[in-house]
Short mmCIF file of the N, C-alpha and C atoms (twelve columns), coordinates in Angstrom:
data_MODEL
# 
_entry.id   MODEL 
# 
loop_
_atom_site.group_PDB 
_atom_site.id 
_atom_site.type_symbol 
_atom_site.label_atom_id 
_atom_site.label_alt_id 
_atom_site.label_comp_id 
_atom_site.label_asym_id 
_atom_site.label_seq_id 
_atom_site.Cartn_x 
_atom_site.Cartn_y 
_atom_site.Cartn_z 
_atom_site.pdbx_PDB_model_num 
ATOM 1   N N  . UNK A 1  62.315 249.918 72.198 1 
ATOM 2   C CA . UNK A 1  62.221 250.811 71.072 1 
ATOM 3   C C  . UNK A 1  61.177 251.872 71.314 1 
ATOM 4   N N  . UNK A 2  60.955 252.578 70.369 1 
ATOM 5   C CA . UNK A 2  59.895 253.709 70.471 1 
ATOM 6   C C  . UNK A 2  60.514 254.506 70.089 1 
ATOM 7   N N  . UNK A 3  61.800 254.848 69.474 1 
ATOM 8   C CA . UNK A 3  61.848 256.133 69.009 1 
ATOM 9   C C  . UNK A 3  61.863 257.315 69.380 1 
ATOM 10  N N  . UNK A 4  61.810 257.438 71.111 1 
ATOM 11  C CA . UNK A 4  61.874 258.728 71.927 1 
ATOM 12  C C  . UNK A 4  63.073 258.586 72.448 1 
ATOM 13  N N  . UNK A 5  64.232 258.328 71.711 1 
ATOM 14  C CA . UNK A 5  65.650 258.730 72.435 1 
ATOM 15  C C  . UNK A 5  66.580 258.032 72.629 1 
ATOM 16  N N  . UNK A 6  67.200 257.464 73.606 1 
ATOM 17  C CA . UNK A 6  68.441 256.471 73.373 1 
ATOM 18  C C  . UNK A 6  67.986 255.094 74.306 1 
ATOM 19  N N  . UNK A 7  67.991 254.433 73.403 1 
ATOM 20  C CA . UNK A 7  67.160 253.097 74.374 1 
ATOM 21  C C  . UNK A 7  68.516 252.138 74.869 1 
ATOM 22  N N  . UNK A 8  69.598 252.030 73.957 1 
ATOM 23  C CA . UNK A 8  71.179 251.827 74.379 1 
ATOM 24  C C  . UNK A 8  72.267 252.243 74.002 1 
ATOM 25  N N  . UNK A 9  73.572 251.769 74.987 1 
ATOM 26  C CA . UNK A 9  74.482 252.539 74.891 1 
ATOM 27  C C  . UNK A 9  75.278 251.348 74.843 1 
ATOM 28  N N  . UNK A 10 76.187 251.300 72.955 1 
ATOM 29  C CA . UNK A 10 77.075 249.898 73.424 1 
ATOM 30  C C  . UNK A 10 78.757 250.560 72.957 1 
ATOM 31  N N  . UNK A 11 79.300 250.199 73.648 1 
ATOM 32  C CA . UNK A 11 80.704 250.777 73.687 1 
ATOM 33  C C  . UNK A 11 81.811 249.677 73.522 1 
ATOM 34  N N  . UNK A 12 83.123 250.037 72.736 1 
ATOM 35  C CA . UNK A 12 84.138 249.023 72.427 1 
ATOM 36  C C  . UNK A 12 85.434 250.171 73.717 1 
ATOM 37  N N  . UNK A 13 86.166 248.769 73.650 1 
ATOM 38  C CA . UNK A 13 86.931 249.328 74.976 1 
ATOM 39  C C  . UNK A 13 88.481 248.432 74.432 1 
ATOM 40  N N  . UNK A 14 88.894 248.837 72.803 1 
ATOM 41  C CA . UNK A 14 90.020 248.309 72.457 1 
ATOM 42  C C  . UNK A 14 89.986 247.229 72.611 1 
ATOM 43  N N  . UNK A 15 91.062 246.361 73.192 1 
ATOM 44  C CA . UNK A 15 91.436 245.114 73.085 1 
ATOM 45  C C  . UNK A 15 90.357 244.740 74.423 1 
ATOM 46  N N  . UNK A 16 89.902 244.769 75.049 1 
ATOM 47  C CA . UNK A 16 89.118 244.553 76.086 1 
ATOM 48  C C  . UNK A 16 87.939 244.452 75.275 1 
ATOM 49  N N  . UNK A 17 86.736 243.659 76.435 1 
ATOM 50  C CA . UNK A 17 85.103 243.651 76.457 1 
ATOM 51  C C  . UNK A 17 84.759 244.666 75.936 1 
ATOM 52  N N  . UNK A 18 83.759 245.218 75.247 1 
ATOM 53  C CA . UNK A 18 82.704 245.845 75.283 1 
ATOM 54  C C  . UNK A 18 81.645 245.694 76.023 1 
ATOM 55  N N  . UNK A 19 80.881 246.735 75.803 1 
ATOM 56  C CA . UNK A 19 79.193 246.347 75.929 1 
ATOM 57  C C  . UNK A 19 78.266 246.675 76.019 1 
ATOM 58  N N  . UNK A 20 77.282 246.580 76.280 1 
ATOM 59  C CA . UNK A 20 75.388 247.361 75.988 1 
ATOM 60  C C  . UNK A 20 74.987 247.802 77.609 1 
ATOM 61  N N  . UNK A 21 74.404 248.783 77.045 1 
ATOM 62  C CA . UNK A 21 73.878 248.826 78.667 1 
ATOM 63  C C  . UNK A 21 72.294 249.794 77.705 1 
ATOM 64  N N  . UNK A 22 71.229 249.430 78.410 1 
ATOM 65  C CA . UNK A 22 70.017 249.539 78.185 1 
ATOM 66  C C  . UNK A 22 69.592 250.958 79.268 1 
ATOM 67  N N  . UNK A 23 69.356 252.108 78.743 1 
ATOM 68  C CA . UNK A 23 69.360 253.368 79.222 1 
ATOM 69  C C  . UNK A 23 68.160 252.988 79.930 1 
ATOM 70  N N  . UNK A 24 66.665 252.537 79.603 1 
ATOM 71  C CA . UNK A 24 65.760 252.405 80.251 1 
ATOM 72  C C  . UNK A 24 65.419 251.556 81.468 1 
ATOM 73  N N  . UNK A 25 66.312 250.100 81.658 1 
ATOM 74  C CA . UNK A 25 66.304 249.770 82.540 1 
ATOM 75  C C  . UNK A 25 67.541 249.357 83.405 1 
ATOM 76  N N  . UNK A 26 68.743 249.826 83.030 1 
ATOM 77  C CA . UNK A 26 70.131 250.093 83.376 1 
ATOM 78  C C  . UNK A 26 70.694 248.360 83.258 1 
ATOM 79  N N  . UNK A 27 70.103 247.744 82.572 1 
ATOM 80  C CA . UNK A 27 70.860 246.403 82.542 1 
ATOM 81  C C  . UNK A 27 72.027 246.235 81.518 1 
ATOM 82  N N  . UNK A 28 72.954 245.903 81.790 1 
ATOM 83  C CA . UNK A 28 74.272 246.219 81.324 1 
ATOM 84  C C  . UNK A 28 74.737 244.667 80.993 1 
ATOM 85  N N  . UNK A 29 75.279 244.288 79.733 1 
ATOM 86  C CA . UNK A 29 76.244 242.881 79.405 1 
ATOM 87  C C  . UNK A 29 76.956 243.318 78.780 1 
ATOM 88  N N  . UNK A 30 78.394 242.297 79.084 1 
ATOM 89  C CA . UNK A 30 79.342 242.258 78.717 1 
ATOM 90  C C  . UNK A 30 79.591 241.734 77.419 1 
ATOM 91  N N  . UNK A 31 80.245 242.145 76.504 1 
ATOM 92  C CA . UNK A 31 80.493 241.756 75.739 1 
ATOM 93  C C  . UNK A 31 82.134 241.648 74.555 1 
ATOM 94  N N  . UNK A 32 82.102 240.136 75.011 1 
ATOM 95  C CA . UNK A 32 83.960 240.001 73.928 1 
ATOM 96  C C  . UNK A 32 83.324 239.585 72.718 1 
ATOM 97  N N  . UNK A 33 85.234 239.976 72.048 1 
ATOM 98  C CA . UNK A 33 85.190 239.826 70.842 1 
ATOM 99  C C  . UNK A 33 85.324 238.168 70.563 1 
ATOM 100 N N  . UNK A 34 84.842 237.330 69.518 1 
ATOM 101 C CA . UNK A 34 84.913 236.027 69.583 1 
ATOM 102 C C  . UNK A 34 86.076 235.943 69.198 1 
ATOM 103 N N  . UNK A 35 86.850 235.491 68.058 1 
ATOM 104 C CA . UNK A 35 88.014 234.744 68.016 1 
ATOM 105 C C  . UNK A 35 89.408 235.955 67.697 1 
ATOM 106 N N  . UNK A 36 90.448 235.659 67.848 1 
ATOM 107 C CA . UNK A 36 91.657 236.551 68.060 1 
ATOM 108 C C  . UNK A 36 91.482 237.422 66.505 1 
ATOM 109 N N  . UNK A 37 92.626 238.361 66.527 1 
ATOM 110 C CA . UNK A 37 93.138 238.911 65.374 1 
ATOM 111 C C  . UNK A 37 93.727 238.007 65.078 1 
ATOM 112 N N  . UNK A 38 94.004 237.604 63.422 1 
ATOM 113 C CA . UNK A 38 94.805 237.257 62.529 1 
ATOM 114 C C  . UNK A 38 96.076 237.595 62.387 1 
ATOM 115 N N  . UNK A 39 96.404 239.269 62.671 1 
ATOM 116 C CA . UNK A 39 97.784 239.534 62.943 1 
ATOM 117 C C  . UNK A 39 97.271 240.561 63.685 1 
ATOM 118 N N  . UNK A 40 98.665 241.661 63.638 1 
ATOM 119 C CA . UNK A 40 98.919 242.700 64.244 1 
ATOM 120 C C  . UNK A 40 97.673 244.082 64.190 1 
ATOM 121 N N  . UNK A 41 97.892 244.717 64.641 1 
ATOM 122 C CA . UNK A 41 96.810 245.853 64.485 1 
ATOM 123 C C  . UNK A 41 98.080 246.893 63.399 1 
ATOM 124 N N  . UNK A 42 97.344 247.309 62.421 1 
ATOM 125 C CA . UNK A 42 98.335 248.450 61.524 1 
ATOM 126 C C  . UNK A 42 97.926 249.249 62.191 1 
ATOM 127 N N  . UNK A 43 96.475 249.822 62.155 1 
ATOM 128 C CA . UNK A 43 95.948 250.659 62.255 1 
ATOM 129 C C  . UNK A 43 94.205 250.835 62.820 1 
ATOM 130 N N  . UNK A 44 94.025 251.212 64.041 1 
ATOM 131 C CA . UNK A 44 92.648 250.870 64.154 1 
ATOM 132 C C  . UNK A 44 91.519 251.811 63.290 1 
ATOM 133 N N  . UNK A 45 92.245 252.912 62.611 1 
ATOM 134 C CA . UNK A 45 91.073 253.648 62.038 1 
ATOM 135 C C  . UNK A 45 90.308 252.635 61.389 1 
ATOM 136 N N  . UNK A 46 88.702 253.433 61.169 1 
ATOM 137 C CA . UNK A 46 87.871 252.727 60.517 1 
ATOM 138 C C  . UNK A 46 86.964 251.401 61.405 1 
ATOM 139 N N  . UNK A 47 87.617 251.129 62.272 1 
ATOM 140 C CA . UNK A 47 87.348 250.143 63.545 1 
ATOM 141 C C  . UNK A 47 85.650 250.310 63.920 1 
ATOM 142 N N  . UNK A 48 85.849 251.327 64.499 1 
ATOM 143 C CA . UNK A 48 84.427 252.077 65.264 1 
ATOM 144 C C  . UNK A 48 83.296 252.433 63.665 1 
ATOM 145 N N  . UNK A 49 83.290 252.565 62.904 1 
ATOM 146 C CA . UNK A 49 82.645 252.681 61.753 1 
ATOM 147 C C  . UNK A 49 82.267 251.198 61.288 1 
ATOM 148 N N  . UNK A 50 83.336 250.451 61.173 1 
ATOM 149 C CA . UNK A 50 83.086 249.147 60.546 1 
ATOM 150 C C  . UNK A 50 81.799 248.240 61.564 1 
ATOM 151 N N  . UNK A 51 82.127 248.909 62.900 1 
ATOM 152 C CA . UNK A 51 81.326 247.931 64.328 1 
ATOM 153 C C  . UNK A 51 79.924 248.578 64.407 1 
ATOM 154 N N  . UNK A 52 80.060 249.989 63.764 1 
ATOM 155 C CA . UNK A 52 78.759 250.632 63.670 1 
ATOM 156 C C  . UNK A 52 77.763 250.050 62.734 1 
ATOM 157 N N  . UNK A 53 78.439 250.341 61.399 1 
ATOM 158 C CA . UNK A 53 77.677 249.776 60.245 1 
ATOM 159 C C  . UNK A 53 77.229 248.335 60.651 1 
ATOM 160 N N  . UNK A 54 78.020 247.481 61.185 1 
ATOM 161 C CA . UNK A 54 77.643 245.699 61.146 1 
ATOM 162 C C  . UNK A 54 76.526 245.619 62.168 1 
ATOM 163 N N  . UNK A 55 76.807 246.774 63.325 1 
ATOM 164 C CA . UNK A 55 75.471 246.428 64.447 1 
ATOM 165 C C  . UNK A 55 74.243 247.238 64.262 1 
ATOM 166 N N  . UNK A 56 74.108 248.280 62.704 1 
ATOM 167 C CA . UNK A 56 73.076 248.530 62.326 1 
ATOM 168 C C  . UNK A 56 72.360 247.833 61.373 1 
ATOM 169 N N  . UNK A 57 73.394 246.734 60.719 1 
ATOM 170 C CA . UNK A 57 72.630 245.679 59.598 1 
ATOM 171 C C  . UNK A 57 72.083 244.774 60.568 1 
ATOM 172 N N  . UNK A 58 72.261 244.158 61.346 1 
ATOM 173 C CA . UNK A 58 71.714 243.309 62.173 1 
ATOM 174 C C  . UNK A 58 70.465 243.562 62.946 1 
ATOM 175 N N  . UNK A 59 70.731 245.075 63.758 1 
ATOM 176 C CA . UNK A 59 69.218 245.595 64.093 1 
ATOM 177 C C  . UNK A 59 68.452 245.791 63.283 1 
ATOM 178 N N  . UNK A 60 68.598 246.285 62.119 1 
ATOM 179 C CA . UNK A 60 67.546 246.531 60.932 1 
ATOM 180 C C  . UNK A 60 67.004 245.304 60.433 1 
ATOM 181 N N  . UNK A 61 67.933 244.079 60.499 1 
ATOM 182 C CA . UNK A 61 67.538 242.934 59.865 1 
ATOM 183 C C  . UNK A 61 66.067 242.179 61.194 1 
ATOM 184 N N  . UNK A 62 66.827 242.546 62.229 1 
ATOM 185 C CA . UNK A 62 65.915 242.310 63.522 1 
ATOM 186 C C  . UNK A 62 64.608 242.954 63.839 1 
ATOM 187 N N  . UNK A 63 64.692 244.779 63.064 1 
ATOM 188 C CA . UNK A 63 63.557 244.815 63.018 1 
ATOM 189 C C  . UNK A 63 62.551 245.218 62.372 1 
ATOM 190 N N  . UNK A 64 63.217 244.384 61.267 1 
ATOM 191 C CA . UNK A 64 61.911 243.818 59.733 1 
ATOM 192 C C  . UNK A 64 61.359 242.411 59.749 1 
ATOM 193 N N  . UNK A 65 61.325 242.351 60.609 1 
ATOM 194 C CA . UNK A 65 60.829 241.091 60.950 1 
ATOM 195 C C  . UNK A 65 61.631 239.716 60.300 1 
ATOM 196 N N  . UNK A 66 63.222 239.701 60.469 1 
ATOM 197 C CA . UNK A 66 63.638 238.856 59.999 1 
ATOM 198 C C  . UNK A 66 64.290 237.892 61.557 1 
ATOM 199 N N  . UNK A 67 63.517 237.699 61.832 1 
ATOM 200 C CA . UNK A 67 64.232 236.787 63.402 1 
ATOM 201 C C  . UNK A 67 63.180 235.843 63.546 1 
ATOM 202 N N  . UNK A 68 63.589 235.369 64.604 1 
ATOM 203 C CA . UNK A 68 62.977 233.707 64.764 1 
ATOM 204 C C  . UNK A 68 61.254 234.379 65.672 1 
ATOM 205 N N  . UNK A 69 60.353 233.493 64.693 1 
ATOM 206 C CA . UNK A 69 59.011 234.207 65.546 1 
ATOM 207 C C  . UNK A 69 59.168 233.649 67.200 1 
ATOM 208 N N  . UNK A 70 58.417 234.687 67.969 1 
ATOM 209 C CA . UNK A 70 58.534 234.599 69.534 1 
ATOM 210 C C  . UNK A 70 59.335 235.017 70.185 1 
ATOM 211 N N  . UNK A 71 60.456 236.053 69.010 1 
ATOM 212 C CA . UNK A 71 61.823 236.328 69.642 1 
ATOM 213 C C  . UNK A 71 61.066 237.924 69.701 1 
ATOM 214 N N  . UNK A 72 60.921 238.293 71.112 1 
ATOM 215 C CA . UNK A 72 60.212 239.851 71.395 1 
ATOM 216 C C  . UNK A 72 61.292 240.361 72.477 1 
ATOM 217 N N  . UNK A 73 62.401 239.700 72.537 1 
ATOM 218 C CA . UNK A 73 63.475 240.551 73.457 1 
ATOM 219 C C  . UNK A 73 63.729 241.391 73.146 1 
ATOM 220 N N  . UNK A 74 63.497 242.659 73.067 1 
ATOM 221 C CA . UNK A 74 64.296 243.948 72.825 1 
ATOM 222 C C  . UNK A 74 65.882 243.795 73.008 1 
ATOM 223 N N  . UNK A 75 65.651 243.563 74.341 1 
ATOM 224 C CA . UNK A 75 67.848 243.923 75.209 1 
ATOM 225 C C  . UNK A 75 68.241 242.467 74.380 1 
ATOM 226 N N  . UNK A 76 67.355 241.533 74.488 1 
ATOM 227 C CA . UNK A 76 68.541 240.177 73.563 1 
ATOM 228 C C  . UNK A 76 69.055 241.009 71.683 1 
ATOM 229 N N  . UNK A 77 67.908 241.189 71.580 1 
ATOM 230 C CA . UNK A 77 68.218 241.783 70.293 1 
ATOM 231 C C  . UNK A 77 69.331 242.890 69.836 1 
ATOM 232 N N  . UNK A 78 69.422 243.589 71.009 1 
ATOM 233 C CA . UNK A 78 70.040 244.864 70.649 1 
ATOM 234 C C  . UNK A 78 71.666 244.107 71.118 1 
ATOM 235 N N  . UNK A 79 71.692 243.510 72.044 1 
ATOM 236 C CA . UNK A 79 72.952 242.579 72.843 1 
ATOM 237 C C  . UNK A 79 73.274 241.712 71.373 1 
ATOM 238 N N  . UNK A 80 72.450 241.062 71.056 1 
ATOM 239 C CA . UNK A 80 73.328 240.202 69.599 1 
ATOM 240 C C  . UNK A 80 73.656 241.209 67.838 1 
ATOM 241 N N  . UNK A 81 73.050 241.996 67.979 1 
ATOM 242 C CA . UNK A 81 73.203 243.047 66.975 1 
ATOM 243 C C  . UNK A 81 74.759 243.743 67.202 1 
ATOM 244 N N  . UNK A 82 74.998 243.889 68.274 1 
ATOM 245 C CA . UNK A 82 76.023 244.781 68.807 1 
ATOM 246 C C  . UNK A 82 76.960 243.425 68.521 1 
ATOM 247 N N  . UNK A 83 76.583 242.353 68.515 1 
ATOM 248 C CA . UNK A 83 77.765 241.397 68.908 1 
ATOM 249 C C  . UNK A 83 78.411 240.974 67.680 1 
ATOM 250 N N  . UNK A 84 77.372 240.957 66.802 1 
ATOM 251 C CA . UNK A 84 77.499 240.828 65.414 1 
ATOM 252 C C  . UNK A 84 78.194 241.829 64.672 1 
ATOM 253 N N  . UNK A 85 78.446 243.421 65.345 1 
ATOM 254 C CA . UNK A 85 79.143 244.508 64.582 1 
ATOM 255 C C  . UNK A 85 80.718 244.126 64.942 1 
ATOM 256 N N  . UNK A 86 80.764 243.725 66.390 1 
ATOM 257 C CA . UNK A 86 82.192 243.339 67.039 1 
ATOM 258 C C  . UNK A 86 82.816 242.200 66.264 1 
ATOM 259 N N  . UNK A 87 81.803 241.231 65.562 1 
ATOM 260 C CA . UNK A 87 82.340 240.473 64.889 1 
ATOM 261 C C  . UNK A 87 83.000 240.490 63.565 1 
# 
């Protein structure tokens, strides 16, 4: 963190993985979606908005100090935030 610019970059890749990659030290994880669709896809609009909003409640929740004390991972944090929007 720090606030001087883009600390990651997490990307959805449709029915495939996503994932984070950390601009500052180029470490990159993969990341799937956990359990299947329910049905068909109608329509993906709204998709990329819905994954945005969910992996900004999670970072925000992460950094107000709502996480387990001793947890100072930055990349874990930003990697389960993102995972949590996919979810």
């Amino acid at each position: 963190g720090g606030g001087r610019g883009i600390d990651y970059i997490c990307y959805t890749d449709g029915p495939f993985p996503g994932g984070v990659v950390s601009v500052r030290s180029g470490r990159t994880w993969r990341v799937a979606r956990g359990k299947a669709l329910r049905g068909a896809v109608v329509s993906p609009i709204g998709a990329g908005d819905a994954t945005a909003a969910g992996t900004l409640h999670a970072w925000s929740r992460a950094a107000t100090g709502q996480r387990a004390a001793g947890d100072d991972d930055a990349d874990a944090r930003a990697v389960d935030a993102f995972r949590f929007g996919l979810s």
